[in-house]
Amino acid sequence: MHRLTNQVRPYAWGARTAIPRLLGTEPDGTPQAELWLGAHHGAPSTAHCDEGPRPLPRLIADDPHRVLGRRTTERFGARLPFLLKFLAAEAPLSLQVHPDAERARSGFDAEERAGIPVDAPHRNYRDPHHKPELLLALEPFEALCGFREPAAARADLEGLDCALARLLRDDLAAPDTHDALRSALTRLLTLSAAGRERLIGEFVAEWSASGGRGAHARVITELADRYPGDPGAVAALLLNRVTLWPGQALFLPAGNMHAYLRGTAVEVMASSDNVLRAGLTCKHVDAPELLDVVDFSVLPIPYARPALMDGRREFRPAAPEFALHEIGPGRVAAHLPGEGPTVVLALRGEVELVAEVGRGITLHRGESVFVRADNGPIKVEGHGHVVAATVGDQVY
C-alpha cells in the first residue's frame, strides 16, 4: 500500500472551505473544486514508496501486472481505469454531457489527426475514453439530471408571452418526445449571436416576474443571474431538478445531460476528462457535437442503489471500470476486495487498513492510500467514514 498526495483543481465554481477542511489545511480564499485521486494525466496522484515519492502513473507503468493485477491489465491495459474525486461545488458546474466509448475514441483520433493540442481551449476530446460517472452525496446536493417529459416543461411555459417561450412551447408540443426535446435544445443552443441576449433576457425577465414554475422556479433565475445571456439557464427547464440527501447517489451514463448546482460529494468515474458543454460556462461550447452525443430519452432519475456487502455499502453500476464502496460513518469493520487496485479516502475519523500482504496503514480524515493488487484483500477497522474505489468487474 502507498500513501497518496493528491492534486486540487481550482475551478471557479469550487467552494472555499470544504476541501481545506477535509485536508486539514488553512483556506486561502480561492475556490477549490475537486480533489483528484488517481492516475489521470490531467492531475495524477503521487504515491509514497520506500525509495521516495513516485507519480502513480509511473508506479503502475513499471510493473502493471503486480500493481493492477493481471485481470485488470488484460481488460484495460497498463492504466488505472477509474478516477476518484472529492467534489465541492459552491456554484453551478457547466451543463454537460459525456460521450460513449466509440465517440470518445473517434473524436480523440480526429482531433489528434487535426493536430489540435490536447490542452487547447477548443479541444473536445482530451483522451480516448468514455466517462460514465457515479456521484455519492455527502451533504444535501442539488443537481439537474436527465430530461423530463416535454409536456411538463411545456406546462411551465404556459402564460408566458415572450417570443422564446412561444417558440419553445411549439417545439415541446411535437408528438414524439425525442423530437420535442431535440427541437427545443437545438433552438436554444443555436440562437443567433445577434438575438440571443435579447431573447434570453426577455424570457428570464418574464419568468422572474411571474414567480417561476414548480421545482424550477428559482433555478432558472439564479442561473441567469450568474450566466447572463447563457441559453443553458433556460435549457435547465428541460431537465429534472434533483436534491440528493447524504448517502444517495446518481449514476450518469453516456449521453445523460446534467449540471451539478451545489453541494459536497464523492465521484468515481472511468478515468477520463471528456466533457461536452451546452452552457453555464465560459469554456468551449460545440453545439453540433453535443447535439450528436445527447441521449434525448425521457428516463427515470438515475438513482444508484447500493447493496450491503460485508460491512460496506457497494455501488456497482453498469460500468466495468469502477465500483464505489462506502464504509461508515461510525464504528466500522469491513473487507474490501483484493483482485485489483483500490483507492481509499478517509472522510472522517481514524481507521486501520490491514492488508493480507504487507504492512497496515492508519488513515485519518483527508488521508488516502493506493492499494496494489498484490496486497490482497483489505480489512478496514476503526471509527470513521471511508470511501473506496475499485475496478467494477472484480470477482470476490
Short mmCIF file of C-alpha atoms in Angstrom, two decimals:
data_model
loop_
_atom_site.label_atom_id
_atom_site.label_comp_id
_atom_site.label_asym_id
_atom_site.label_seq_id
_atom_site.Cartn_x
_atom_site.Cartn_y
_atom_site.Cartn_z
CA MET A 1 0.00 0.00 0.00
CA HIS A 2 1.15 3.53 -0.76
CA ARG A 3 0.02 6.74 0.84
CA LEU A 4 -1.06 9.33 -1.72
CA THR A 5 -0.59 13.03 -2.21
CA ASN A 6 -3.34 14.37 -4.47
CA GLN A 7 -3.89 17.48 -6.56
CA VAL A 8 -6.63 20.06 -6.08
CA ARG A 9 -8.35 21.56 -9.13
CA PRO A 10 -9.15 25.26 -8.54
CA TYR A 11 -12.15 25.66 -10.86
CA ALA A 12 -14.15 28.87 -10.44
CA TRP A 13 -17.28 27.05 -9.19
CA GLY A 14 -15.46 25.44 -6.28
CA ALA A 15 -16.12 26.02 -2.59
CA ARG A 16 -13.64 27.96 -0.45
CA THR A 17 -13.54 25.77 2.66
CA ALA A 18 -14.75 22.18 2.04
CA ILE A 19 -11.53 20.71 0.63
CA PRO A 20 -9.25 22.59 3.07
CA ARG A 21 -11.45 21.31 5.90
CA LEU A 22 -11.10 17.73 4.59
CA LEU A 23 -7.32 18.04 4.26
CA GLY A 24 -6.78 19.98 7.50
CA THR A 25 -5.26 22.99 5.73
CA GLU A 26 -5.99 26.69 6.01
CA PRO A 27 -8.35 28.09 3.35
CA ASP A 28 -6.62 30.70 1.18
CA GLY A 29 -9.82 32.35 -0.09
CA THR A 30 -9.65 30.80 -3.57
CA PRO A 31 -12.13 28.25 -4.93
CA GLN A 32 -11.04 24.63 -4.54
CA ALA A 33 -13.38 22.47 -6.60
CA GLU A 34 -12.08 18.91 -6.92
CA LEU A 35 -9.51 16.69 -5.27
CA TRP A 36 -8.35 14.07 -7.80
CA LEU A 37 -7.23 10.64 -6.58
CA GLY A 38 -5.90 8.53 -9.41
CA ALA A 39 -3.54 8.35 -12.35
CA HIS A 40 -5.24 10.54 -14.97
CA HIS A 41 -2.63 12.63 -16.77
CA GLY A 42 -4.55 15.83 -16.01
CA ALA A 43 -3.69 15.72 -12.28
CA PRO A 44 -2.04 12.43 -11.26
CA SER A 45 -1.57 11.48 -7.62
CA THR A 46 1.87 10.85 -6.12
CA ALA A 47 2.50 7.50 -4.42
CA HIS A 48 4.87 7.39 -1.46
CA CYS A 49 7.18 4.39 -1.73
CA ASP A 50 10.10 3.17 0.39
CA GLU A 51 12.51 4.66 -2.15
CA GLY A 52 10.66 8.01 -2.22
CA PRO A 53 7.67 9.63 -3.92
CA ARG A 54 6.72 8.47 -7.42
CA PRO A 55 3.96 9.61 -9.77
CA LEU A 56 1.21 7.00 -9.62
CA PRO A 57 1.20 6.51 -13.43
CA ARG A 58 4.93 5.69 -13.27
CA LEU A 59 4.45 3.22 -10.42
CA ILE A 60 1.80 1.45 -12.50
CA ALA A 61 3.77 1.51 -15.74
CA ASP A 62 6.87 -0.04 -14.13
CA ASP A 63 5.06 -3.23 -13.04
CA PRO A 64 1.40 -3.23 -14.18
CA HIS A 65 0.68 -6.91 -13.55
CA ARG A 66 1.68 -6.72 -9.89
CA VAL A 67 0.27 -3.24 -9.24
CA LEU A 68 -3.02 -3.54 -11.14
CA GLY A 69 -3.37 -7.30 -11.27
CA ARG A 70 -3.26 -9.44 -14.38
CA ARG A 71 -7.04 -9.42 -14.87
CA THR A 72 -7.29 -5.62 -14.75
CA THR A 73 -4.29 -5.23 -17.05
CA GLU A 74 -5.73 -7.65 -19.60
CA ARG A 75 -9.06 -5.81 -19.51
CA PHE A 76 -7.90 -2.18 -19.54
CA GLY A 77 -4.19 -2.17 -20.35
CA ALA A 78 -1.45 -0.75 -18.15
CA ARG A 79 -3.54 2.08 -16.72
CA LEU A 80 -5.77 2.68 -13.72
CA PRO A 81 -9.26 2.55 -15.28
CA PHE A 82 -11.04 4.70 -12.66
CA LEU A 83 -10.66 8.13 -11.08
CA LEU A 84 -11.94 9.05 -7.62
CA LYS A 85 -12.78 12.68 -6.79
CA PHE A 86 -13.91 14.70 -3.80
CA LEU A 87 -16.13 17.42 -5.25
CA ALA A 88 -17.10 20.70 -3.53
CA ALA A 89 -19.45 22.93 -5.56
CA GLU A 90 -20.33 26.39 -4.30
CA ALA A 91 -21.70 27.47 -7.70
CA PRO A 92 -23.20 25.55 -10.66
CA LEU A 93 -20.99 23.46 -12.90
CA SER A 94 -21.46 23.61 -16.66
CA LEU A 95 -24.47 21.98 -18.32
CA GLN A 96 -22.74 18.99 -19.89
CA VAL A 97 -22.80 15.51 -21.34
CA HIS A 98 -20.20 12.76 -21.75
CA PRO A 99 -19.57 10.70 -24.91
CA ASP A 100 -19.77 6.94 -25.15
CA ALA A 101 -16.62 4.87 -25.74
CA GLU A 102 -16.94 4.76 -29.53
CA ARG A 103 -17.49 8.53 -29.84
CA ALA A 104 -14.65 9.29 -27.43
CA ARG A 105 -12.21 7.20 -29.44
CA SER A 106 -13.24 8.55 -32.83
CA GLY A 107 -13.35 12.15 -31.58
CA PHE A 108 -9.95 11.89 -29.94
CA ASP A 109 -8.39 10.33 -33.04
CA ALA A 110 -9.88 13.00 -35.29
CA GLU A 111 -8.54 15.84 -33.15
CA GLU A 112 -5.13 14.16 -32.96
CA ARG A 113 -5.02 13.91 -36.76
CA ALA A 114 -6.01 17.57 -36.97
CA GLY A 115 -3.04 18.48 -34.78
CA ILE A 116 -5.11 20.18 -32.08
CA PRO A 117 -3.05 20.37 -28.86
CA VAL A 118 -4.57 18.26 -26.10
CA ASP A 119 -4.73 21.31 -23.83
CA ALA A 120 -6.23 23.65 -26.45
CA PRO A 121 -9.30 25.51 -25.11
CA HIS A 122 -11.41 24.44 -28.11
CA ARG A 123 -10.48 20.75 -27.86
CA ASN A 124 -13.48 18.45 -27.23
CA TYR A 125 -11.74 15.13 -26.56
CA ARG A 126 -8.69 15.16 -24.28
CA ASP A 127 -8.35 11.37 -24.11
CA PRO A 128 -9.80 8.37 -25.97
CA HIS A 129 -12.02 7.12 -23.15
CA HIS A 130 -15.65 7.43 -22.16
CA LYS A 131 -16.66 8.92 -18.81
CA PRO A 132 -19.61 7.29 -17.08
CA GLU A 133 -19.69 8.55 -13.50
CA LEU A 134 -21.32 7.94 -10.15
CA LEU A 135 -21.90 10.71 -7.60
CA LEU A 136 -22.48 10.00 -3.89
CA ALA A 137 -23.80 12.94 -1.85
CA LEU A 138 -22.05 13.74 1.44
CA GLU A 139 -24.48 16.55 2.28
CA PRO A 140 -27.65 17.85 0.59
CA PHE A 141 -26.63 18.10 -3.07
CA GLU A 142 -28.59 19.83 -5.82
CA ALA A 143 -28.42 18.89 -9.48
CA LEU A 144 -30.13 18.92 -12.86
CA CYS A 145 -30.12 15.45 -14.35
CA GLY A 146 -31.71 13.87 -17.43
CA PHE A 147 -34.69 15.01 -19.48
CA ARG A 148 -38.18 15.25 -18.04
CA GLU A 149 -41.38 14.87 -20.03
CA PRO A 150 -41.72 17.62 -22.67
CA ALA A 151 -45.32 18.16 -21.54
CA ALA A 152 -44.10 19.06 -18.03
CA ALA A 153 -41.67 21.64 -19.37
CA ARG A 154 -44.34 22.98 -21.74
CA ALA A 155 -46.80 23.35 -18.86
CA ASP A 156 -44.28 25.52 -17.01
CA LEU A 157 -44.17 27.85 -20.02
CA GLU A 158 -47.94 28.42 -20.12
CA GLY A 159 -48.88 32.06 -19.65
CA LEU A 160 -45.50 33.41 -20.81
CA ASP A 161 -45.84 35.67 -23.85
CA CYS A 162 -42.23 36.40 -24.81
CA ALA A 163 -41.00 35.18 -28.20
CA LEU A 164 -38.69 32.47 -26.86
CA ALA A 165 -41.38 30.97 -24.62
CA ARG A 166 -43.80 30.77 -27.57
CA LEU A 167 -41.19 29.09 -29.77
CA LEU A 168 -40.26 26.57 -27.07
CA ARG A 169 -43.91 25.70 -26.47
CA ASP A 170 -44.24 24.87 -30.16
CA ASP A 171 -41.08 22.74 -30.06
CA LEU A 172 -42.24 20.83 -26.98
CA ALA A 173 -45.66 20.13 -28.49
CA ALA A 174 -44.19 17.65 -31.01
CA PRO A 175 -45.85 14.23 -30.51
CA ASP A 176 -42.54 12.34 -30.34
CA THR A 177 -40.67 13.09 -27.09
CA HIS A 178 -37.23 12.73 -28.68
CA ASP A 179 -38.17 15.16 -31.44
CA ALA A 180 -39.67 17.62 -28.97
CA LEU A 181 -36.64 17.71 -26.72
CA ARG A 182 -34.16 17.76 -29.57
CA SER A 183 -36.00 20.64 -31.22
CA ALA A 184 -36.14 22.70 -28.01
CA LEU A 185 -32.49 22.14 -27.07
CA THR A 186 -31.31 22.73 -30.64
CA ARG A 187 -33.20 26.02 -30.73
CA LEU A 188 -31.57 27.21 -27.51
CA LEU A 189 -28.03 26.19 -28.48
CA THR A 190 -28.22 27.66 -31.98
CA LEU A 191 -29.73 31.08 -31.22
CA SER A 192 -28.02 33.70 -33.36
CA ALA A 193 -25.39 35.76 -31.60
CA ALA A 194 -27.28 38.91 -32.56
CA GLY A 195 -30.56 37.87 -30.95
CA ARG A 196 -29.51 35.54 -28.16
CA GLU A 197 -29.03 38.06 -25.37
CA ARG A 198 -32.32 39.84 -26.11
CA LEU A 199 -34.40 36.64 -26.38
CA ILE A 200 -32.97 35.10 -23.22
CA GLY A 201 -33.17 38.40 -21.35
CA GLU A 202 -36.85 38.77 -22.19
CA PHE A 203 -37.53 35.18 -21.16
CA VAL A 204 -35.76 35.48 -17.81
CA ALA A 205 -37.41 38.81 -17.03
CA GLU A 206 -40.89 37.42 -17.69
CA TRP A 207 -40.15 34.14 -15.89
CA SER A 208 -38.89 36.03 -12.82
CA ALA A 209 -41.81 38.48 -12.82
CA SER A 210 -44.26 35.57 -12.90
CA GLY A 211 -42.59 33.91 -9.91
CA GLY A 212 -41.43 30.93 -11.98
CA ARG A 213 -42.97 27.49 -12.03
CA GLY A 214 -42.64 24.35 -9.92
CA ALA A 215 -39.26 22.92 -8.97
CA HIS A 216 -37.52 25.19 -11.48
CA ALA A 217 -38.93 28.44 -10.10
CA ARG A 218 -35.68 29.75 -8.61
CA VAL A 219 -33.19 27.70 -10.59
CA ILE A 220 -33.61 29.47 -13.93
CA THR A 221 -33.37 32.93 -12.36
CA GLU A 222 -30.32 32.00 -10.29
CA LEU A 223 -28.53 30.50 -13.30
CA ALA A 224 -29.39 33.50 -15.48
CA ASP A 225 -28.08 35.89 -12.81
CA ARG A 226 -24.76 34.03 -12.75
CA TYR A 227 -24.55 33.49 -16.53
CA PRO A 228 -26.39 36.39 -18.23
CA GLY A 229 -27.45 35.62 -21.78
CA ASP A 230 -26.47 31.94 -21.50
CA PRO A 231 -29.00 29.56 -23.11
CA GLY A 232 -28.09 26.93 -20.53
CA ALA A 233 -30.14 28.82 -17.94
CA VAL A 234 -33.31 28.27 -20.00
CA ALA A 235 -32.28 24.73 -21.04
CA ALA A 236 -32.43 23.82 -17.33
CA LEU A 237 -36.22 23.81 -17.76
CA LEU A 238 -35.90 20.63 -19.85
CA LEU A 239 -34.15 18.65 -17.10
CA ASN A 240 -35.17 17.01 -13.84
CA ARG A 241 -34.40 19.03 -10.72
CA VAL A 242 -32.91 16.68 -8.11
CA THR A 243 -31.92 17.02 -4.45
CA LEU A 244 -29.79 14.19 -3.08
CA TRP A 245 -29.54 13.57 0.63
CA PRO A 246 -26.37 12.18 2.24
CA GLY A 247 -25.89 8.59 1.13
CA GLN A 248 -27.97 8.95 -2.05
CA ALA A 249 -26.23 8.52 -5.39
CA LEU A 250 -26.71 9.10 -9.11
CA PHE A 251 -25.20 7.13 -11.98
CA LEU A 252 -24.71 9.16 -15.15
CA PRO A 253 -24.03 7.08 -18.27
CA ALA A 254 -23.00 8.46 -21.65
CA GLY A 255 -25.45 10.92 -23.18
CA ASN A 256 -27.14 11.97 -19.93
CA MET A 257 -27.28 15.77 -19.82
CA HIS A 258 -26.68 17.14 -16.34
CA ALA A 259 -25.38 20.01 -14.25
CA TYR A 260 -24.38 19.96 -10.61
CA LEU A 261 -25.64 23.05 -8.81
CA ARG A 262 -24.18 22.97 -5.30
CA GLY A 263 -23.03 20.65 -2.55
CA THR A 264 -20.28 18.27 -1.47
CA ALA A 265 -19.95 14.75 -2.85
CA VAL A 266 -17.65 11.94 -3.86
CA GLU A 267 -17.44 10.99 -7.53
CA VAL A 268 -15.98 7.92 -9.17
CA MET A 269 -15.75 7.63 -12.93
CA ALA A 270 -13.95 5.98 -15.77
CA SER A 271 -10.58 7.72 -15.93
CA SER A 272 -11.36 10.40 -18.50
CA ASP A 273 -11.74 14.17 -18.77
CA ASN A 274 -14.01 14.27 -21.82
CA VAL A 275 -16.78 16.83 -21.33
CA LEU A 276 -19.05 18.36 -23.98
CA ARG A 277 -20.67 21.54 -22.67
CA ALA A 278 -24.04 23.09 -23.53
CA GLY A 279 -23.75 26.22 -21.40
CA LEU A 280 -23.37 27.72 -17.91
CA THR A 281 -19.68 28.13 -18.61
CA CYS A 282 -17.08 30.40 -20.13
CA LYS A 283 -15.41 27.33 -21.66
CA HIS A 284 -15.76 25.99 -25.19
CA VAL A 285 -19.26 25.01 -26.36
CA ASP A 286 -19.54 22.89 -29.52
CA ALA A 287 -23.30 22.71 -30.10
CA PRO A 288 -23.31 20.39 -33.16
CA GLU A 289 -21.01 17.87 -31.46
CA LEU A 290 -23.02 17.94 -28.24
CA LEU A 291 -26.35 17.51 -30.02
CA ASP A 292 -24.98 14.38 -31.71
CA VAL A 293 -23.96 12.90 -28.35
CA VAL A 294 -27.00 13.74 -26.18
CA ASP A 295 -29.49 10.98 -25.39
CA PHE A 296 -32.94 12.63 -25.70
CA SER A 297 -34.76 9.78 -23.95
CA VAL A 298 -37.10 10.60 -21.07
CA LEU A 299 -35.98 8.27 -18.30
CA PRO A 300 -36.44 7.99 -14.53
CA ILE A 301 -33.94 9.89 -12.42
CA PRO A 302 -30.90 7.54 -12.46
CA TYR A 303 -30.56 6.87 -8.75
CA ALA A 304 -27.90 4.29 -7.94
CA ARG A 305 -28.97 1.77 -5.31
CA PRO A 306 -26.32 0.21 -3.08
CA ALA A 307 -26.01 -3.38 -1.99
CA LEU A 308 -24.95 -4.25 1.56
CA MET A 309 -21.78 -6.33 1.33
CA ASP A 310 -19.62 -7.45 4.25
CA GLY A 311 -19.89 -4.25 6.31
CA ARG A 312 -19.97 -1.80 3.43
CA ARG A 313 -22.42 -0.20 1.02
CA GLU A 314 -21.41 -1.09 -2.51
CA PHE A 315 -22.43 0.84 -5.62
CA ARG A 316 -21.81 -1.23 -8.73
CA PRO A 317 -23.42 0.50 -11.75
CA ALA A 318 -23.24 -0.63 -15.35
CA ALA A 319 -19.64 0.49 -15.85
CA PRO A 320 -16.84 -2.12 -15.85
CA GLU A 321 -14.19 0.45 -14.94
CA PHE A 322 -15.33 1.21 -11.40
CA ALA A 323 -17.34 0.44 -8.29
CA LEU A 324 -17.67 2.62 -5.19
CA HIS A 325 -17.69 1.32 -1.63
CA GLU A 326 -18.81 3.35 1.40
CA ILE A 327 -17.87 2.24 4.92
CA GLY A 328 -19.35 4.05 7.92
CA PRO A 329 -19.84 6.58 9.33
CA GLY A 330 -19.40 5.18 12.82
CA ARG A 331 -17.60 2.11 14.10
CA VAL A 332 -16.57 0.01 11.12
CA ALA A 333 -15.32 -3.50 10.42
CA ALA A 334 -15.41 -4.35 6.75
CA HIS A 335 -13.47 -6.03 3.98
CA LEU A 336 -12.56 -4.67 0.54
CA PRO A 337 -11.92 -6.90 -2.48
CA GLY A 338 -8.37 -7.76 -3.40
CA GLU A 339 -8.30 -8.79 -7.06
CA GLY A 340 -7.39 -5.37 -8.39
CA PRO A 341 -6.22 -1.89 -7.39
CA THR A 342 -8.11 0.18 -4.82
CA VAL A 343 -8.01 3.87 -3.86
CA VAL A 344 -9.20 4.60 -0.31
CA LEU A 345 -10.07 8.04 1.10
CA ALA A 346 -10.88 8.73 4.75
CA LEU A 347 -13.62 11.35 5.10
CA ARG A 348 -13.53 11.46 8.90
CA GLY A 349 -12.31 9.63 11.97
CA GLU A 350 -9.46 7.12 12.18
CA VAL A 351 -9.36 3.70 10.52
CA GLU A 352 -6.79 0.97 10.17
CA LEU A 353 -6.24 -0.72 6.81
CA VAL A 354 -4.82 -4.21 7.25
CA ALA A 355 -3.56 -5.94 4.12
CA GLU A 356 -3.23 -9.66 3.52
CA VAL A 357 0.30 -8.90 2.27
CA GLY A 358 2.42 -6.02 3.54
CA ARG A 359 2.20 -3.50 6.38
CA GLY A 360 -1.02 -1.93 7.61
CA ILE A 361 -1.72 1.80 7.40
CA THR A 362 -3.73 4.11 9.66
CA LEU A 363 -5.78 6.78 7.88
CA HIS A 364 -7.16 9.99 9.39
CA ARG A 365 -9.56 12.48 7.81
CA GLY A 366 -8.36 13.62 4.40
CA GLU A 367 -5.69 10.93 4.05
CA SER A 368 -5.70 8.43 1.23
CA VAL A 369 -3.92 5.31 0.09
CA PHE A 370 -3.41 3.31 -3.09
CA VAL A 371 -3.77 -0.43 -2.51
CA ARG A 372 -1.93 -2.58 -5.03
CA ALA A 373 -3.43 -5.76 -6.39
CA ASP A 374 -0.58 -7.76 -4.86
CA ASN A 375 -1.55 -6.53 -1.37
CA GLY A 376 -4.54 -8.86 -1.47
CA PRO A 377 -7.85 -8.22 0.32
CA ILE A 378 -8.01 -5.32 2.79
CA LYS A 379 -9.68 -5.24 6.19
CA VAL A 380 -10.92 -1.83 7.39
CA GLU A 381 -11.39 -1.31 11.14
CA GLY A 382 -11.87 1.69 13.39
CA HIS A 383 -14.28 4.57 13.85
CA GLY A 384 -14.82 6.83 10.86
CA HIS A 385 -16.20 7.25 7.36
CA VAL A 386 -14.35 5.83 4.36
CA VAL A 387 -14.92 5.58 0.61
CA ALA A 388 -13.01 3.30 -1.72
CA ALA A 389 -12.93 2.94 -5.50
CA THR A 390 -12.20 -0.40 -7.14
CA VAL A 391 -12.41 -1.86 -10.62
CA GLY A 392 -16.05 -2.57 -11.37
CA ASP A 393 -15.81 -6.11 -12.72
CA GLN A 394 -13.80 -7.61 -9.89
CA VAL A 395 -14.75 -11.07 -8.71
CA TYR A 396 -14.94 -11.75 -4.98
#
